[in-house]
GROMACS .gro file of C-alpha atoms in nm:
model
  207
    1UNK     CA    1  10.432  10.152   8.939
    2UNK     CA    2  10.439  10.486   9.119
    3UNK     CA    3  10.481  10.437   9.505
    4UNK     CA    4  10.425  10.674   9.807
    5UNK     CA    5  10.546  10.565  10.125
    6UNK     CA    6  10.349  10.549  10.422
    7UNK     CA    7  10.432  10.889  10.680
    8UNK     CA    8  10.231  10.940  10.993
    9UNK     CA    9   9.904  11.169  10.921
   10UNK     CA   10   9.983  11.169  10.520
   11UNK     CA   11   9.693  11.270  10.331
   12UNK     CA   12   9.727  11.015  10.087
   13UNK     CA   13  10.029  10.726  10.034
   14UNK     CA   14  10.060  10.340   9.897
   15UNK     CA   15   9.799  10.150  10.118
   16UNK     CA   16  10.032   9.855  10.232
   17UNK     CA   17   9.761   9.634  10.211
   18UNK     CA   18   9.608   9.686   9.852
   19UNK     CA   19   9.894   9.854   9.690
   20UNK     CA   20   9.631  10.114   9.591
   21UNK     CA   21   9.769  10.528   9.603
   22UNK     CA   22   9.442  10.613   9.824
   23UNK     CA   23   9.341  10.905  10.029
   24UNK     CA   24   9.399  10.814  10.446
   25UNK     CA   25   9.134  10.880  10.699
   26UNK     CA   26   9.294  10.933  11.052
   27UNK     CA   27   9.192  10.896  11.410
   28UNK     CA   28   9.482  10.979  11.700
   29UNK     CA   29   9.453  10.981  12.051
   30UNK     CA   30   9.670  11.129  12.310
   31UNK     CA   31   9.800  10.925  12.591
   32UNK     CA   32   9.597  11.024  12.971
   33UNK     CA   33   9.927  11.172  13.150
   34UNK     CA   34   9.771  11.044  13.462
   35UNK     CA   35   9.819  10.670  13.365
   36UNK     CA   36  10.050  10.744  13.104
   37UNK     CA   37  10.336  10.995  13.233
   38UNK     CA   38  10.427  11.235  12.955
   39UNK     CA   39  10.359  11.106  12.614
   40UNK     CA   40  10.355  11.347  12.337
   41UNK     CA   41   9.968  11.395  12.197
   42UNK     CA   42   9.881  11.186  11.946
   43UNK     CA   43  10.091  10.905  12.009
   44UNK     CA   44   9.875  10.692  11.896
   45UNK     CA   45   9.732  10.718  11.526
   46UNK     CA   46   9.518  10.522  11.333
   47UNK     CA   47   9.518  10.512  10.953
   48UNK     CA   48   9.240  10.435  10.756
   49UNK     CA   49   9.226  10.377  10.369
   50UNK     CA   50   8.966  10.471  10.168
   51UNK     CA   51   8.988  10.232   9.901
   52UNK     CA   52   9.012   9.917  10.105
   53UNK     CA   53   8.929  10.018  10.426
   54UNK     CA   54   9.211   9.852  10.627
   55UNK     CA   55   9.403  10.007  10.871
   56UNK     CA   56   9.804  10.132  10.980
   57UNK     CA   57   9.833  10.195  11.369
   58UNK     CA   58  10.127  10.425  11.416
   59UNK     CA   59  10.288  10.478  11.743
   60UNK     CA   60  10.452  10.831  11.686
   61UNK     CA   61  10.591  10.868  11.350
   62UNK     CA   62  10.665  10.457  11.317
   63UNK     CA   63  10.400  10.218  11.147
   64UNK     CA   64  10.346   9.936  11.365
   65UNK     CA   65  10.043   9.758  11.163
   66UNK     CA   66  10.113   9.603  10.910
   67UNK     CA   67  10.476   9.459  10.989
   68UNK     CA   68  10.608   9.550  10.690
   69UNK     CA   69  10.845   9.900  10.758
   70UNK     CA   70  10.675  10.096  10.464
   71UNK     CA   71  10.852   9.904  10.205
   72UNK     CA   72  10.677   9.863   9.880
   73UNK     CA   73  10.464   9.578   9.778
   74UNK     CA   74  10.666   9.361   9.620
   75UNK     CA   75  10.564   9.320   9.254
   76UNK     CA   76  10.284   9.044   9.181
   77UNK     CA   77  10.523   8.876   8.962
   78UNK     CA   78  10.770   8.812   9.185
   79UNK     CA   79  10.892   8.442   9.209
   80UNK     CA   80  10.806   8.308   9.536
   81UNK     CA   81  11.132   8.194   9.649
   82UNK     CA   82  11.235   8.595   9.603
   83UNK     CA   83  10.906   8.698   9.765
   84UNK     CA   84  11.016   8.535  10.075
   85UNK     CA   85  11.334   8.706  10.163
   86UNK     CA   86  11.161   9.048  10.015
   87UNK     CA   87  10.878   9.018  10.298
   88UNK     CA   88  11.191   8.902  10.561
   89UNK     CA   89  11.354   9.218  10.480
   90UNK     CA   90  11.039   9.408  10.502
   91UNK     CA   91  10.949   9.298  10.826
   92UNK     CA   92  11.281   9.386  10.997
   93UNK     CA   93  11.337   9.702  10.773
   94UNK     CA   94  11.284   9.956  10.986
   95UNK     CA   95  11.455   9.785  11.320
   96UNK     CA   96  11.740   9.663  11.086
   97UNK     CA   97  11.837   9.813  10.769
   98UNK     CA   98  12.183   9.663  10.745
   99UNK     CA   99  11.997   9.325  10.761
  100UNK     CA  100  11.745   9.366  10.552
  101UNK     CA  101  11.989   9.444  10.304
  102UNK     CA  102  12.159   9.140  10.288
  103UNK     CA  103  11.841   8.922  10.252
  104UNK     CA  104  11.741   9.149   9.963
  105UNK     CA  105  12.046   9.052   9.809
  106UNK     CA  106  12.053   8.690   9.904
  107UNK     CA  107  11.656   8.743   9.739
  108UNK     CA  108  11.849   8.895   9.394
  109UNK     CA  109  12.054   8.585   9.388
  110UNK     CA  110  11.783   8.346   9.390
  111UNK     CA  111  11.633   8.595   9.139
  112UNK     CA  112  11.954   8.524   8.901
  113UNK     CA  113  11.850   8.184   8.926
  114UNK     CA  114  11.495   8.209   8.823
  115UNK     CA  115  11.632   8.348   8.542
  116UNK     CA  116  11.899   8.092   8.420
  117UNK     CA  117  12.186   8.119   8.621
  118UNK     CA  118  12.391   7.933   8.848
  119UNK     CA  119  12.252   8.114   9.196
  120UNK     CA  120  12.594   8.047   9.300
  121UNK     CA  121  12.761   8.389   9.269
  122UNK     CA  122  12.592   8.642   9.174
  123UNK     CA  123  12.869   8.884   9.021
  124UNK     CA  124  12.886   8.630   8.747
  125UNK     CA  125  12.587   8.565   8.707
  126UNK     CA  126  12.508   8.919   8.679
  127UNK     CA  127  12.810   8.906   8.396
  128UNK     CA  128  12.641   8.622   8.221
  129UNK     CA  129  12.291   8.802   8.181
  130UNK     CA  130  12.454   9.127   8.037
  131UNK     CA  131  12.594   8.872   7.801
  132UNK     CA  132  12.291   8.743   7.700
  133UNK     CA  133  12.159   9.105   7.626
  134UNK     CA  134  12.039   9.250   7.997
  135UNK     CA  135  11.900   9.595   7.995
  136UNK     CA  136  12.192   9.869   8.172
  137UNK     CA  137  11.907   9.979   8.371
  138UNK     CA  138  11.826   9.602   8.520
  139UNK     CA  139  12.175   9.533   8.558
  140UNK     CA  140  12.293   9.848   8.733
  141UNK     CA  141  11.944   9.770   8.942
  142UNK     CA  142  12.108   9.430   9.014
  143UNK     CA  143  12.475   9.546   9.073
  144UNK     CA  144  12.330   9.840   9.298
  145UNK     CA  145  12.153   9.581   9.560
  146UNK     CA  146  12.436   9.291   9.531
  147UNK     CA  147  12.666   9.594   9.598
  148UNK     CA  148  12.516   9.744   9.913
  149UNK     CA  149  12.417   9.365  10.080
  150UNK     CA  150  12.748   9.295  10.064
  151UNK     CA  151  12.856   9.610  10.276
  152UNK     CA  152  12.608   9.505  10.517
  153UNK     CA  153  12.787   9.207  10.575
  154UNK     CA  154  13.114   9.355  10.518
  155UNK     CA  155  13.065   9.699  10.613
  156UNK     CA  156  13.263   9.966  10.426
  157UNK     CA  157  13.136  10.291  10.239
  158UNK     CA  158  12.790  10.250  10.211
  159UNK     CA  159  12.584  10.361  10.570
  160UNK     CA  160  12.373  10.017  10.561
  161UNK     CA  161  12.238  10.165  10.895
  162UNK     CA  162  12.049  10.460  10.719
  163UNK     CA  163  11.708  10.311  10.620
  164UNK     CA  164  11.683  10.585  10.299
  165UNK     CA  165  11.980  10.423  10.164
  166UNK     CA  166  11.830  10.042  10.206
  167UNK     CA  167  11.473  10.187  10.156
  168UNK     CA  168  11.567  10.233   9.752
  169UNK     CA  169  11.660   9.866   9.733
  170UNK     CA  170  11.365   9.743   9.776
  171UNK     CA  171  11.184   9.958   9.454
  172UNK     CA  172  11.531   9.814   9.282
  173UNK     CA  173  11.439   9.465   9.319
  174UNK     CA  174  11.102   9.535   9.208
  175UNK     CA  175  11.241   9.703   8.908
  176UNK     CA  176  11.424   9.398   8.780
  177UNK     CA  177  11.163   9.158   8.863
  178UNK     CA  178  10.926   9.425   8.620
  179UNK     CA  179  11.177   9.431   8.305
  180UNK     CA  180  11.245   9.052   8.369
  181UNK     CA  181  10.925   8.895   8.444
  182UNK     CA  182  10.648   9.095   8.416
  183UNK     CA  183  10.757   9.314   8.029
  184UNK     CA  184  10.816   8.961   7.900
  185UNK     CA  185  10.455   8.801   8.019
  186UNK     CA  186  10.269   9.122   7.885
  187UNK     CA  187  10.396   9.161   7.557
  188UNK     CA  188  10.374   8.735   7.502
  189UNK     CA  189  10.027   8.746   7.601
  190UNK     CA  190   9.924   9.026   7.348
  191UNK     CA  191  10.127   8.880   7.082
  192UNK     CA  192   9.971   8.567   7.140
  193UNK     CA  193   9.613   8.768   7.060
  194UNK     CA  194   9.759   8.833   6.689
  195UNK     CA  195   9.601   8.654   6.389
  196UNK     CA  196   9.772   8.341   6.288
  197UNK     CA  197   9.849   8.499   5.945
  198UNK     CA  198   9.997   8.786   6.045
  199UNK     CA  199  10.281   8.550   6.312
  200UNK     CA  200  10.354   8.335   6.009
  201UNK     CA  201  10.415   8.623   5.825
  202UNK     CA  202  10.633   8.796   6.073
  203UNK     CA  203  10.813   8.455   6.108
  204UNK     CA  204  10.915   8.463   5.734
  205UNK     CA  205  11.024   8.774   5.765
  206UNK     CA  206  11.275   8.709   6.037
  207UNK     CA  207  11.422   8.394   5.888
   0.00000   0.00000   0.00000
């Protein structure tokens, strides 16, 4: 799914509350330098979307409303035990990119466990699920947030201060959760719609 991140006065970007790529209607006001000293004008901006008609107050060029530092949605499939470190991370992502990238990758290892494995480190269990067949894409995905949460705690290389580097991890996770989870619910529930014949008959031909 295509996303657009919120920016102050944007025509158009991913509505954080419906998800929805929708055109922004915006209202600013500048700050009365007689009660206010010397704020710059427009200060304070109100976003409004046209397709669900909620709203993103901006002081400046930050997003204030909703709480969730112009990360992506997270993906509708998304376990819920994931989910919850995701929306942590979210929260705190623009006042703390280093930590938001460790939860995102303390989120990946409970997502290694939703899918099989142990949950109890997740460089093997990354090396069990190529094993089994993982995608390169999914497991670079994986290897790519494990990687950088760890240099948040251990700091290194990677600049788990800048928020465009930790800003990427968060369409990463979404990524794996969509080959993972949500490719593998689709295609079962349309093959489920084919005729009982025509499984049997695919089912002999396999054996």
């Amino acid at each position: 799914m295509k996303y657009i991140q919120p920016t102050s006065l944007a025509k158009s970007f991913t509505c954080p509350h419906c998800s929805a790529i929708s055109q922004q209607e915006w209202w600013g006001r500048a700050w009365n330098s007689q009660y206010f000293g010397n704020w710059n004008y427009d200060i304070l901006k109100i976003g409004t979307c046209a397709d669900c008609v909620e709203h993103t107050l901006w002081v400046g060029d930050t997003m204030y409303y909703p709480d969730n530092g112009n990360a992506p949605t997270p993906n509708e499939d998304m376990p819920e035990s994931v989910k919850q470190y995701y929306s942590e991370a979210a929260s705190i992502y623009q006042k703390s990119p280093r930590g938001a990238a460790a939860l995102l990758r303390l989120g990946i290892q409970l997502l290694c466990k939703e899918l099989g494995e142990s949950g109890t480190n997740i460089n093997n269990d990354i090396k069990h699920l190529v094993a089994k067949g993982l995608p390169p894409i999914v497991q670079q995905s994986l290897d790519i947030v494990r990687v950088t949460g760890n240099e948040a705690v251990h700091p290194g290389q990677i600049d788990t201060d800048d928020p465009k580097v930790v800003g990427s991890l968060f369409e990463l996770t979404n990524i794996v959760v969509q080959y993972m989870i949500s490719l593998p619910k689709q295609v079962k529930e349309l093959y489920s719609t084919l005729p009982e014949d025509k499984v049997d008959a695919i089912k002999d031909r396999d054996k």
